[in-house]
Amino acid sequence: MSVHSSANIKRITTHVLQEMKDRGEKISMLTAYDYSMAKIVDAAGIDIVLVGDSASNVMAGHETTLPITLDQMIYHASAVVRAVKRSFIVVDIPFGSYQGNSSEALRSAIRIMKESGAHAIKVEGGAEIKESVVRILSAGVPVMGHLGLTPQSIYKFGTYTVRAKEEAEAEKLLEDAKILEECGCFAIVLEKIPASLAKKVAETVSIPVIGIGAGGDVDGQVLVMHDMLGITQEFKPRFLRQYADLQGIMTEAFTQYIKDVKNKDFPNESESY
Ligand code: KIV
């Protein structure tokens, strides 16, 4: 399958992502939550844009991902969809809109697809949400799984520490990955687990495995945009590589602007009509 946008740019699809895994090309994925940032990251050539429920943290300032609503996720996703020409767009189904009720899960997934125009949804969990995953997939909606440190379960874990270090949890994670693959998920995100376990998962399942804090032996990597750009400075886990200091650059620009306004330096004659 090949899908072309109006500008005749070859879009990334689930099929393209599978081909990338099969030939050993790593998949790049970043979050975006608004039009302007999504436009920049898409033009840079990212393969997958994730409209993550981390919007709850970095856009809305909540401590966890739990408070963000389906309506708010659709708002963010719609803005991203308007900007993106090439990347594959995945949207997180938020906490409380799919767990424990497969009819509601299907309704939520369909609302995201219909109202935002995104290409796929992401769910957190394995065996316990199998019924919801199957139901969503049966409607033709591509599903990305998410295992390991699943932030929607943070109050069950009690801590953001590395998951699946113990054998029992590692075994369950591997089983969950196989279940998600058997259901028909097109990819799985693994968050904050030992690199050796992530490698085993990526070798066991045939679908792409994208890691965040899961080492380099997986099929791709994902980071939260605000963290890798250094907009958020208070969150610095070991797995995060900070590619810029946008907080520093922005603070310098803002303070210079304030100074210029106070000093009557801005606007000057050429900046006036
Ligand atoms: O919401 C999010 O940003 C995510 C990534 C951390 C994978 O789920």
PDB file of C-alpha atoms and ligand atoms in Angstrom:
ATOM      1  CA  MET A   1       0.000   0.000   0.000  1.00  0.00           C
ATOM      2  CA  SER A   2       1.267   3.453  -0.753  1.00  0.00           C
ATOM      3  CA  VAL A   3      -0.550   6.564   0.383  1.00  0.00           C
ATOM      4  CA  HIS A   4       0.243   9.946  -1.147  1.00  0.00           C
ATOM      5  CA  SER A   5      -0.656  13.367   0.213  1.00  0.00           C
ATOM      6  CA  SER A   6      -1.698  16.196  -2.097  1.00  0.00           C
ATOM      7  CA  ALA A   7       1.959  17.317  -2.399  1.00  0.00           C
ATOM      8  CA  ASN A   8       2.789  13.786  -3.647  1.00  0.00           C
ATOM      9  CA  ILE A   9       4.964  13.026  -0.642  1.00  0.00           C
ATOM     10  CA  LYS A  10       5.132   9.304   0.122  1.00  0.00           C
ATOM     11  CA  ARG A  11       3.517   8.942   3.525  1.00  0.00           C
ATOM     12  CA  ILE A  12       4.722   6.585   6.236  1.00  0.00           C
ATOM     13  CA  THR A  13       2.236   3.745   6.788  1.00  0.00           C
ATOM     14  CA  THR A  14       2.169   0.656   9.027  1.00  0.00           C
ATOM     15  CA  HIS A  15       3.408  -1.259   5.991  1.00  0.00           C
ATOM     16  CA  VAL A  16       6.402   1.083   5.558  1.00  0.00           C
ATOM     17  CA  LEU A  17       7.213   0.737   9.281  1.00  0.00           C
ATOM     18  CA  GLN A  18       7.149  -3.070   9.011  1.00  0.00           C
ATOM     19  CA  GLU A  19       9.466  -2.908   5.991  1.00  0.00           C
ATOM     20  CA  MET A  20      11.857  -0.744   8.024  1.00  0.00           C
ATOM     21  CA  LYS A  21      12.034  -3.387  10.759  1.00  0.00           C
ATOM     22  CA  ASP A  22      12.460  -6.169   8.197  1.00  0.00           C
ATOM     23  CA  ARG A  23      15.452  -4.488   6.553  1.00  0.00           C
ATOM     24  CA  GLY A  24      16.960  -3.309   9.865  1.00  0.00           C
ATOM     25  CA  GLU A  25      16.339   0.430   9.401  1.00  0.00           C
ATOM     26  CA  LYS A  26      15.696   2.097  12.759  1.00  0.00           C
ATOM     27  CA  ILE A  27      12.392   3.923  13.228  1.00  0.00           C
ATOM     28  CA  SER A  28      12.435   7.481  14.652  1.00  0.00           C
ATOM     29  CA  MET A  29       9.505   8.686  16.745  1.00  0.00           C
ATOM     30  CA  LEU A  30       8.898  11.885  18.728  1.00  0.00           C
ATOM     31  CA  THR A  31       5.896  13.381  20.482  1.00  0.00           C
ATOM     32  CA  ALA A  32       4.150  16.547  19.293  1.00  0.00           C
ATOM     33  CA  TYR A  33       0.973  18.157  20.551  1.00  0.00           C
ATOM     34  CA  ASP A  34       0.459  21.292  18.440  1.00  0.00           C
ATOM     35  CA  TYR A  35       0.511  22.538  14.842  1.00  0.00           C
ATOM     36  CA  SER A  36       3.778  24.523  14.893  1.00  0.00           C
ATOM     37  CA  MET A  37       5.965  21.871  16.512  1.00  0.00           C
ATOM     38  CA  ALA A  38       4.418  19.059  14.457  1.00  0.00           C
ATOM     39  CA  LYS A  39       5.161  20.985  11.259  1.00  0.00           C
ATOM     40  CA  ILE A  40       8.849  21.306  12.187  1.00  0.00           C
ATOM     41  CA  VAL A  41       9.310  17.698  13.290  1.00  0.00           C
ATOM     42  CA  ASP A  42       7.505  16.336  10.206  1.00  0.00           C
ATOM     43  CA  ALA A  43       9.608  18.482   7.854  1.00  0.00           C
ATOM     44  CA  ALA A  44      12.745  17.216   9.647  1.00  0.00           C
ATOM     45  CA  GLY A  45      11.811  13.701   8.508  1.00  0.00           C
ATOM     46  CA  ILE A  46      10.525  11.937  11.636  1.00  0.00           C
ATOM     47  CA  ASP A  47       8.856   8.583  10.893  1.00  0.00           C
ATOM     48  CA  ILE A  48       6.181   8.592  13.612  1.00  0.00           C
ATOM     49  CA  VAL A  49       4.644  11.551  15.438  1.00  0.00           C
ATOM     50  CA  LEU A  50       3.084  10.474  18.725  1.00  0.00           C
ATOM     51  CA  VAL A  51       0.378  12.699  20.143  1.00  0.00           C
ATOM     52  CA  GLY A  52       1.177  11.322  23.580  1.00  0.00           C
ATOM     53  CA  ASP A  53      -0.891  11.713  26.696  1.00  0.00           C
ATOM     54  CA  SER A  54       2.347  13.207  28.056  1.00  0.00           C
ATOM     55  CA  ALA A  55       0.544  16.350  26.821  1.00  0.00           C
ATOM     56  CA  SER A  56      -1.053  16.117  30.261  1.00  0.00           C
ATOM     57  CA  ASN A  57       2.410  16.816  31.746  1.00  0.00           C
ATOM     58  CA  VAL A  58       4.204  19.066  29.284  1.00  0.00           C
ATOM     59  CA  MET A  59       1.277  21.019  27.841  1.00  0.00           C
ATOM     60  CA  ALA A  60      -1.168  21.159  30.764  1.00  0.00           C
ATOM     61  CA  GLY A  61       1.225  20.958  33.737  1.00  0.00           C
ATOM     62  CA  HIS A  62      -0.389  17.969  35.446  1.00  0.00           C
ATOM     63  CA  GLU A  63       1.791  15.699  37.558  1.00  0.00           C
ATOM     64  CA  THR A  64       0.616  12.538  35.760  1.00  0.00           C
ATOM     65  CA  THR A  65      -0.987  11.535  32.452  1.00  0.00           C
ATOM     66  CA  LEU A  66      -4.235  10.537  34.160  1.00  0.00           C
ATOM     67  CA  PRO A  67      -6.213  13.818  34.023  1.00  0.00           C
ATOM     68  CA  ILE A  68      -6.110  14.418  30.246  1.00  0.00           C
ATOM     69  CA  THR A  69      -9.473  13.785  28.569  1.00  0.00           C
ATOM     70  CA  LEU A  70     -10.481  12.254  25.251  1.00  0.00           C
ATOM     71  CA  ASP A  71     -11.705  15.673  24.021  1.00  0.00           C
ATOM     72  CA  GLN A  72      -8.345  17.240  24.912  1.00  0.00           C
ATOM     73  CA  MET A  73      -6.420  14.451  23.129  1.00  0.00           C
ATOM     74  CA  ILE A  74      -8.592  14.969  20.036  1.00  0.00           C
ATOM     75  CA  TYR A  75      -7.893  18.736  20.179  1.00  0.00           C
ATOM     76  CA  HIS A  76      -4.111  18.128  20.253  1.00  0.00           C
ATOM     77  CA  ALA A  77      -4.288  15.405  17.587  1.00  0.00           C
ATOM     78  CA  SER A  78      -6.338  17.577  15.196  1.00  0.00           C
ATOM     79  CA  ALA A  79      -3.717  20.339  15.364  1.00  0.00           C
ATOM     80  CA  VAL A  80      -0.932  17.834  14.647  1.00  0.00           C
ATOM     81  CA  VAL A  81      -2.847  16.287  11.734  1.00  0.00           C
ATOM     82  CA  ARG A  82      -3.232  19.730  10.107  1.00  0.00           C
ATOM     83  CA  ALA A  83       0.573  20.148  10.148  1.00  0.00           C
ATOM     84  CA  VAL A  84       1.881  16.727   9.138  1.00  0.00           C
ATOM     85  CA  LYS A  85       2.428  15.789   5.502  1.00  0.00           C
ATOM     86  CA  ARG A  86       4.596  12.668   5.695  1.00  0.00           C
ATOM     87  CA  SER A  87       4.842  11.120   9.175  1.00  0.00           C
ATOM     88  CA  PHE A  88       2.588   8.401  10.591  1.00  0.00           C
ATOM     89  CA  ILE A  89       0.459   9.915  13.389  1.00  0.00           C
ATOM     90  CA  VAL A  90      -0.342   7.854  16.491  1.00  0.00           C
ATOM     91  CA  VAL A  91      -2.594   9.148  19.284  1.00  0.00           C
ATOM     92  CA  ASP A  92      -2.725   7.906  22.886  1.00  0.00           C
ATOM     93  CA  ILE A  93      -6.159   6.797  24.075  1.00  0.00           C
ATOM     94  CA  PRO A  94      -6.306   8.496  27.476  1.00  0.00           C
ATOM     95  CA  PHE A  95      -6.780   6.872  30.861  1.00  0.00           C
ATOM     96  CA  GLY A  96     -10.390   5.882  31.561  1.00  0.00           C
ATOM     97  CA  SER A  97     -11.545   5.718  27.954  1.00  0.00           C
ATOM     98  CA  TYR A  98     -10.680   2.095  27.090  1.00  0.00           C
ATOM     99  CA  GLN A  99      -9.813   0.008  30.158  1.00  0.00           C
ATOM    100  CA  GLY A 100     -12.407  -2.554  31.253  1.00  0.00           C
ATOM    101  CA  ASN A 101     -15.001  -1.846  28.578  1.00  0.00           C
ATOM    102  CA  SER A 102     -14.311  -2.846  25.000  1.00  0.00           C
ATOM    103  CA  SER A 103     -17.386  -1.031  23.640  1.00  0.00           C
ATOM    104  CA  GLU A 104     -16.177   2.212  25.186  1.00  0.00           C
ATOM    105  CA  ALA A 105     -12.664   1.481  23.908  1.00  0.00           C
ATOM    106  CA  LEU A 106     -14.000   1.132  20.372  1.00  0.00           C
ATOM    107  CA  ARG A 107     -16.080   4.314  20.718  1.00  0.00           C
ATOM    108  CA  SER A 108     -13.026   6.249  21.966  1.00  0.00           C
ATOM    109  CA  ALA A 109     -10.797   4.944  19.159  1.00  0.00           C
ATOM    110  CA  ILE A 110     -13.394   5.803  16.529  1.00  0.00           C
ATOM    111  CA  ARG A 111     -13.815   9.322  17.946  1.00  0.00           C
ATOM    112  CA  ILE A 112     -10.035   9.875  17.738  1.00  0.00           C
ATOM    113  CA  MET A 113      -9.848   8.611  14.145  1.00  0.00           C
ATOM    114  CA  LYS A 114     -13.001  10.414  12.945  1.00  0.00           C
ATOM    115  CA  GLU A 115     -12.559  13.741  14.723  1.00  0.00           C
ATOM    116  CA  SER A 116      -8.775  14.204  14.450  1.00  0.00           C
ATOM    117  CA  GLY A 117      -7.865  12.427  11.209  1.00  0.00           C
ATOM    118  CA  ALA A 118      -4.944  10.601  12.877  1.00  0.00           C
ATOM    119  CA  HIS A 119      -3.692   7.250  11.565  1.00  0.00           C
ATOM    120  CA  ALA A 120      -3.556   4.983  14.634  1.00  0.00           C
ATOM    121  CA  ILE A 121      -4.081   4.822  18.382  1.00  0.00           C
ATOM    122  CA  LYS A 122      -1.854   3.659  21.246  1.00  0.00           C
ATOM    123  CA  VAL A 123      -2.984   1.710  24.313  1.00  0.00           C
ATOM    124  CA  GLU A 124      -1.163   0.797  27.519  1.00  0.00           C
ATOM    125  CA  GLY A 125      -1.222  -2.819  28.737  1.00  0.00           C
ATOM    126  CA  GLY A 126      -1.259  -6.437  27.576  1.00  0.00           C
ATOM    127  CA  ALA A 127      -3.508  -9.409  28.400  1.00  0.00           C
ATOM    128  CA  GLU A 128      -5.834  -7.331  30.591  1.00  0.00           C
ATOM    129  CA  ILE A 129      -6.878  -5.075  27.677  1.00  0.00           C
ATOM    130  CA  LYS A 130      -6.845  -7.767  24.962  1.00  0.00           C
ATOM    131  CA  GLU A 131     -10.617  -7.591  24.397  1.00  0.00           C
ATOM    132  CA  SER A 132     -10.451  -3.826  23.804  1.00  0.00           C
ATOM    133  CA  VAL A 133      -7.468  -4.171  21.455  1.00  0.00           C
ATOM    134  CA  VAL A 134      -9.230  -6.861  19.374  1.00  0.00           C
ATOM    135  CA  ARG A 135     -12.422  -4.787  19.191  1.00  0.00           C
ATOM    136  CA  ILE A 136     -10.558  -1.642  18.044  1.00  0.00           C
ATOM    137  CA  LEU A 137      -8.559  -3.632  15.474  1.00  0.00           C
ATOM    138  CA  SER A 138     -11.766  -5.215  14.154  1.00  0.00           C
ATOM    139  CA  ALA A 139     -12.916  -1.723  13.157  1.00  0.00           C
ATOM    140  CA  GLY A 140      -9.822  -1.310  10.998  1.00  0.00           C
ATOM    141  CA  VAL A 141      -8.020   1.027  13.383  1.00  0.00           C
ATOM    142  CA  PRO A 142      -4.270   0.314  13.651  1.00  0.00           C
ATOM    143  CA  VAL A 143      -3.187  -0.199  17.274  1.00  0.00           C
ATOM    144  CA  MET A 144       0.223   0.384  18.853  1.00  0.00           C
ATOM    145  CA  GLY A 145       0.810  -1.344  22.203  1.00  0.00           C
ATOM    146  CA  HIS A 146       2.773   0.057  25.158  1.00  0.00           C
ATOM    147  CA  LEU A 147       4.374  -2.154  27.835  1.00  0.00           C
ATOM    148  CA  GLY A 148       6.846  -1.745  30.694  1.00  0.00           C
ATOM    149  CA  LEU A 149       6.560   1.511  32.601  1.00  0.00           C
ATOM    150  CA  THR A 150       3.057   2.453  31.498  1.00  0.00           C
ATOM    151  CA  PRO A 151       2.453   5.922  33.006  1.00  0.00           C
ATOM    152  CA  GLN A 152      -1.340   5.489  33.214  1.00  0.00           C
ATOM    153  CA  SER A 153      -0.650   2.819  35.895  1.00  0.00           C
ATOM    154  CA  ILE A 154       1.716   4.988  37.935  1.00  0.00           C
ATOM    155  CA  TYR A 155      -0.375   4.721  41.099  1.00  0.00           C
ATOM    156  CA  LYS A 156      -0.231   0.913  40.848  1.00  0.00           C
ATOM    157  CA  PHE A 157       3.584   1.002  40.416  1.00  0.00           C
ATOM    158  CA  GLY A 158       4.068   3.774  43.009  1.00  0.00           C
ATOM    159  CA  THR A 159       7.341   4.859  41.363  1.00  0.00           C
ATOM    160  CA  TYR A 160       8.802   5.749  37.945  1.00  0.00           C
ATOM    161  CA  THR A 161      11.661   3.267  38.403  1.00  0.00           C
ATOM    162  CA  VAL A 162      12.743   0.631  35.802  1.00  0.00           C
ATOM    163  CA  ARG A 163      10.113  -2.119  35.316  1.00  0.00           C
ATOM    164  CA  ALA A 164      10.441  -5.873  34.679  1.00  0.00           C
ATOM    165  CA  LYS A 165      13.760  -6.362  36.431  1.00  0.00           C
ATOM    166  CA  GLU A 166      12.308  -9.404  38.222  1.00  0.00           C
ATOM    167  CA  GLU A 167      11.815 -12.626  36.271  1.00  0.00           C
ATOM    168  CA  ALA A 168       8.046 -12.901  36.794  1.00  0.00           C
ATOM    169  CA  GLU A 169       7.365  -9.378  35.481  1.00  0.00           C
ATOM    170  CA  ALA A 170       9.810  -9.895  32.585  1.00  0.00           C
ATOM    171  CA  GLU A 171       8.051 -13.134  31.604  1.00  0.00           C
ATOM    172  CA  LYS A 172       4.643 -11.449  31.733  1.00  0.00           C
ATOM    173  CA  LEU A 173       5.930  -8.590  29.591  1.00  0.00           C
ATOM    174  CA  LEU A 174       7.218 -10.998  26.938  1.00  0.00           C
ATOM    175  CA  GLU A 175       3.878 -12.874  26.983  1.00  0.00           C
ATOM    176  CA  ASP A 176       1.989  -9.554  26.691  1.00  0.00           C
ATOM    177  CA  ALA A 177       4.124  -8.582  23.683  1.00  0.00           C
ATOM    178  CA  LYS A 178       3.245 -11.891  22.001  1.00  0.00           C
ATOM    179  CA  ILE A 179      -0.460 -11.354  22.764  1.00  0.00           C
ATOM    180  CA  LEU A 180      -0.377  -7.839  21.251  1.00  0.00           C
ATOM    181  CA  GLU A 181       1.335  -9.210  18.141  1.00  0.00           C
ATOM    182  CA  GLU A 182      -1.175 -12.090  17.825  1.00  0.00           C
ATOM    183  CA  CYS A 183      -4.078  -9.622  18.183  1.00  0.00           C
ATOM    184  CA  GLY A 184      -2.713  -7.700  15.201  1.00  0.00           C
ATOM    185  CA  CYS A 185      -1.008  -4.640  16.716  1.00  0.00           C
ATOM    186  CA  PHE A 186       1.347  -3.014  14.200  1.00  0.00           C
ATOM    187  CA  ALA A 187       4.013  -1.999  16.770  1.00  0.00           C
ATOM    188  CA  ILE A 188       4.819  -1.946  20.485  1.00  0.00           C
ATOM    189  CA  VAL A 189       6.438   0.744  22.658  1.00  0.00           C
ATOM    190  CA  LEU A 190       8.614  -0.540  25.506  1.00  0.00           C
ATOM    191  CA  GLU A 191       9.258   1.986  28.256  1.00  0.00           C
ATOM    192  CA  LYS A 192      12.009   1.883  30.886  1.00  0.00           C
ATOM    193  CA  ILE A 193      12.874  -1.819  31.024  1.00  0.00           C
ATOM    194  CA  PRO A 194      16.269  -3.609  30.963  1.00  0.00           C
ATOM    195  CA  ALA A 195      17.943  -3.453  27.534  1.00  0.00           C
ATOM    196  CA  SER A 196      18.425  -7.259  27.498  1.00  0.00           C
ATOM    197  CA  LEU A 197      14.672  -7.852  27.902  1.00  0.00           C
ATOM    198  CA  ALA A 198      13.810  -5.250  25.236  1.00  0.00           C
ATOM    199  CA  LYS A 199      16.241  -6.994  22.850  1.00  0.00           C
ATOM    200  CA  LYS A 200      14.540 -10.340  23.538  1.00  0.00           C
ATOM    201  CA  VAL A 201      11.104  -8.841  22.826  1.00  0.00           C
ATOM    202  CA  ALA A 202      12.313  -7.244  19.580  1.00  0.00           C
ATOM    203  CA  GLU A 203      13.776 -10.590  18.475  1.00  0.00           C
ATOM    204  CA  THR A 204      10.669 -12.560  19.493  1.00  0.00           C
ATOM    205  CA  VAL A 205       7.924 -10.513  17.851  1.00  0.00           C
ATOM    206  CA  SER A 206       7.978  -9.741  14.144  1.00  0.00           C
ATOM    207  CA  ILE A 207       6.336  -6.283  14.491  1.00  0.00           C
ATOM    208  CA  PRO A 208       8.409  -3.112  15.185  1.00  0.00           C
ATOM    209  CA  VAL A 209       9.399  -2.512  18.814  1.00  0.00           C
ATOM    210  CA  ILE A 210      10.089   1.128  19.715  1.00  0.00           C
ATOM    211  CA  GLY A 211      11.992   1.845  22.920  1.00  0.00           C
ATOM    212  CA  ILE A 212      12.170   4.675  25.433  1.00  0.00           C
ATOM    213  CA  GLY A 213      14.700   3.797  28.098  1.00  0.00           C
ATOM    214  CA  ALA A 214      14.870   0.286  26.639  1.00  0.00           C
ATOM    215  CA  GLY A 215      18.383   0.280  25.148  1.00  0.00           C
ATOM    216  CA  GLY A 216      19.560   0.239  21.552  1.00  0.00           C
ATOM    217  CA  ASP A 217      18.681  -3.302  20.465  1.00  0.00           C
ATOM    218  CA  VAL A 218      15.104  -2.501  19.471  1.00  0.00           C
ATOM    219  CA  ASP A 219      13.663  -1.355  16.147  1.00  0.00           C
ATOM    220  CA  GLY A 220      13.354   2.339  16.928  1.00  0.00           C
ATOM    221  CA  GLN A 221      13.401   5.055  19.574  1.00  0.00           C
ATOM    222  CA  VAL A 222      10.890   7.543  20.944  1.00  0.00           C
ATOM    223  CA  LEU A 223      11.388  10.595  23.174  1.00  0.00           C
ATOM    224  CA  VAL A 224       9.121  13.326  24.494  1.00  0.00           C
ATOM    225  CA  MET A 225       9.856  16.415  22.383  1.00  0.00           C
ATOM    226  CA  HIS A 226       9.939  18.886  25.285  1.00  0.00           C
ATOM    227  CA  ASP A 227      12.470  16.723  27.143  1.00  0.00           C
ATOM    228  CA  MET A 228      14.865  16.206  24.217  1.00  0.00           C
ATOM    229  CA  LEU A 229      14.731  19.915  23.321  1.00  0.00           C
ATOM    230  CA  GLY A 230      15.538  20.930  26.905  1.00  0.00           C
ATOM    231  CA  ILE A 231      12.292  22.879  27.312  1.00  0.00           C
ATOM    232  CA  THR A 232      11.603  20.832  30.428  1.00  0.00           C
ATOM    233  CA  GLN A 233      14.764  20.906  32.570  1.00  0.00           C
ATOM    234  CA  GLU A 234      13.475  19.274  35.741  1.00  0.00           C
ATOM    235  CA  PHE A 235      13.061  15.808  34.113  1.00  0.00           C
ATOM    236  CA  LYS A 236      16.435  14.191  33.421  1.00  0.00           C
ATOM    237  CA  PRO A 237      16.267  10.400  33.491  1.00  0.00           C
ATOM    238  CA  ARG A 238      19.342   8.419  32.412  1.00  0.00           C
ATOM    239  CA  PHE A 239      17.752   7.427  29.077  1.00  0.00           C
ATOM    240  CA  LEU A 240      17.156  11.015  27.984  1.00  0.00           C
ATOM    241  CA  ARG A 241      19.597  12.596  25.538  1.00  0.00           C
ATOM    242  CA  GLN A 242      19.044  16.367  25.506  1.00  0.00           C
ATOM    243  CA  TYR A 243      19.664  17.665  21.963  1.00  0.00           C
ATOM    244  CA  ALA A 244      19.190  21.372  22.693  1.00  0.00           C
ATOM    245  CA  ASP A 245      18.791  23.867  25.506  1.00  0.00           C
ATOM    246  CA  LEU A 246      15.641  25.577  24.297  1.00  0.00           C
ATOM    247  CA  GLN A 247      14.804  26.727  27.821  1.00  0.00           C
ATOM    248  CA  GLY A 248      18.096  28.648  27.851  1.00  0.00           C
ATOM    249  CA  ILE A 249      17.631  30.029  24.330  1.00  0.00           C
ATOM    250  CA  MET A 250      14.014  31.051  25.003  1.00  0.00           C
ATOM    251  CA  THR A 251      14.816  32.648  28.346  1.00  0.00           C
ATOM    252  CA  GLU A 252      17.563  34.710  26.684  1.00  0.00           C
ATOM    253  CA  ALA A 253      15.154  35.848  23.942  1.00  0.00           C
ATOM    254  CA  PHE A 254      12.390  36.707  26.430  1.00  0.00           C
ATOM    255  CA  THR A 255      14.679  38.667  28.757  1.00  0.00           C
ATOM    256  CA  GLN A 256      16.191  40.565  25.818  1.00  0.00           C
ATOM    257  CA  TYR A 257      12.684  41.453  24.565  1.00  0.00           C
ATOM    258  CA  ILE A 258      11.621  42.659  28.031  1.00  0.00           C
ATOM    259  CA  LYS A 259      14.795  44.789  28.230  1.00  0.00           C
ATOM    260  CA  ASP A 260      14.194  46.248  24.755  1.00  0.00           C
ATOM    261  CA  VAL A 261      10.582  47.166  25.609  1.00  0.00           C
ATOM    262  CA  LYS A 262      11.561  48.740  28.951  1.00  0.00           C
ATOM    263  CA  ASN A 263      14.466  50.666  27.322  1.00  0.00           C
ATOM    264  CA  LYS A 264      12.165  51.865  24.495  1.00  0.00           C
ATOM    265  CA  ASP A 265      14.575  50.114  22.135  1.00  0.00           C
ATOM    266  CA  PHE A 266      11.724  48.143  20.571  1.00  0.00           C
ATOM    267  CA  PRO A 267      10.126  48.981  18.218  1.00  0.00           C
ATOM    268  CA  ASN A 268      12.570  51.187  16.294  1.00  0.00           C
ATOM    269  CA  GLU A 269      11.759  53.303  13.271  1.00  0.00           C
ATOM    270  CA  SER A 270      12.088  50.505  10.722  1.00  0.00           C
ATOM    271  CA  GLU A 271       9.789  48.354  12.817  1.00  0.00           C
ATOM    272  CA  SER A 272       7.072  51.029  12.794  1.00  0.00           C
ATOM    273  CA  TYR A 273       4.582  52.275  10.140  1.00  0.00           C
TER     274      TYR A 273
HETATM  275  O1  KIV B   1       2.708   9.874  26.168  1.00  0.00           O
HETATM  276  C1  KIV B   1       3.865   9.705  25.736  1.00  0.00           C
HETATM  277  O2  KIV B   1       4.607  10.648  25.439  1.00  0.00           O
HETATM  278  C2  KIV B   1       4.324   8.331  25.570  1.00  0.00           C
HETATM  279  C3  KIV B   1       5.769   8.136  25.242  1.00  0.00           C
HETATM  280  C4  KIV B   1       6.595   8.336  26.451  1.00  0.00           C
HETATM  281  C5  KIV B   1       6.023   6.817  24.624  1.00  0.00           C
HETATM  282  O3  KIV B   1       3.578   7.423  25.716  1.00  0.00           O
END
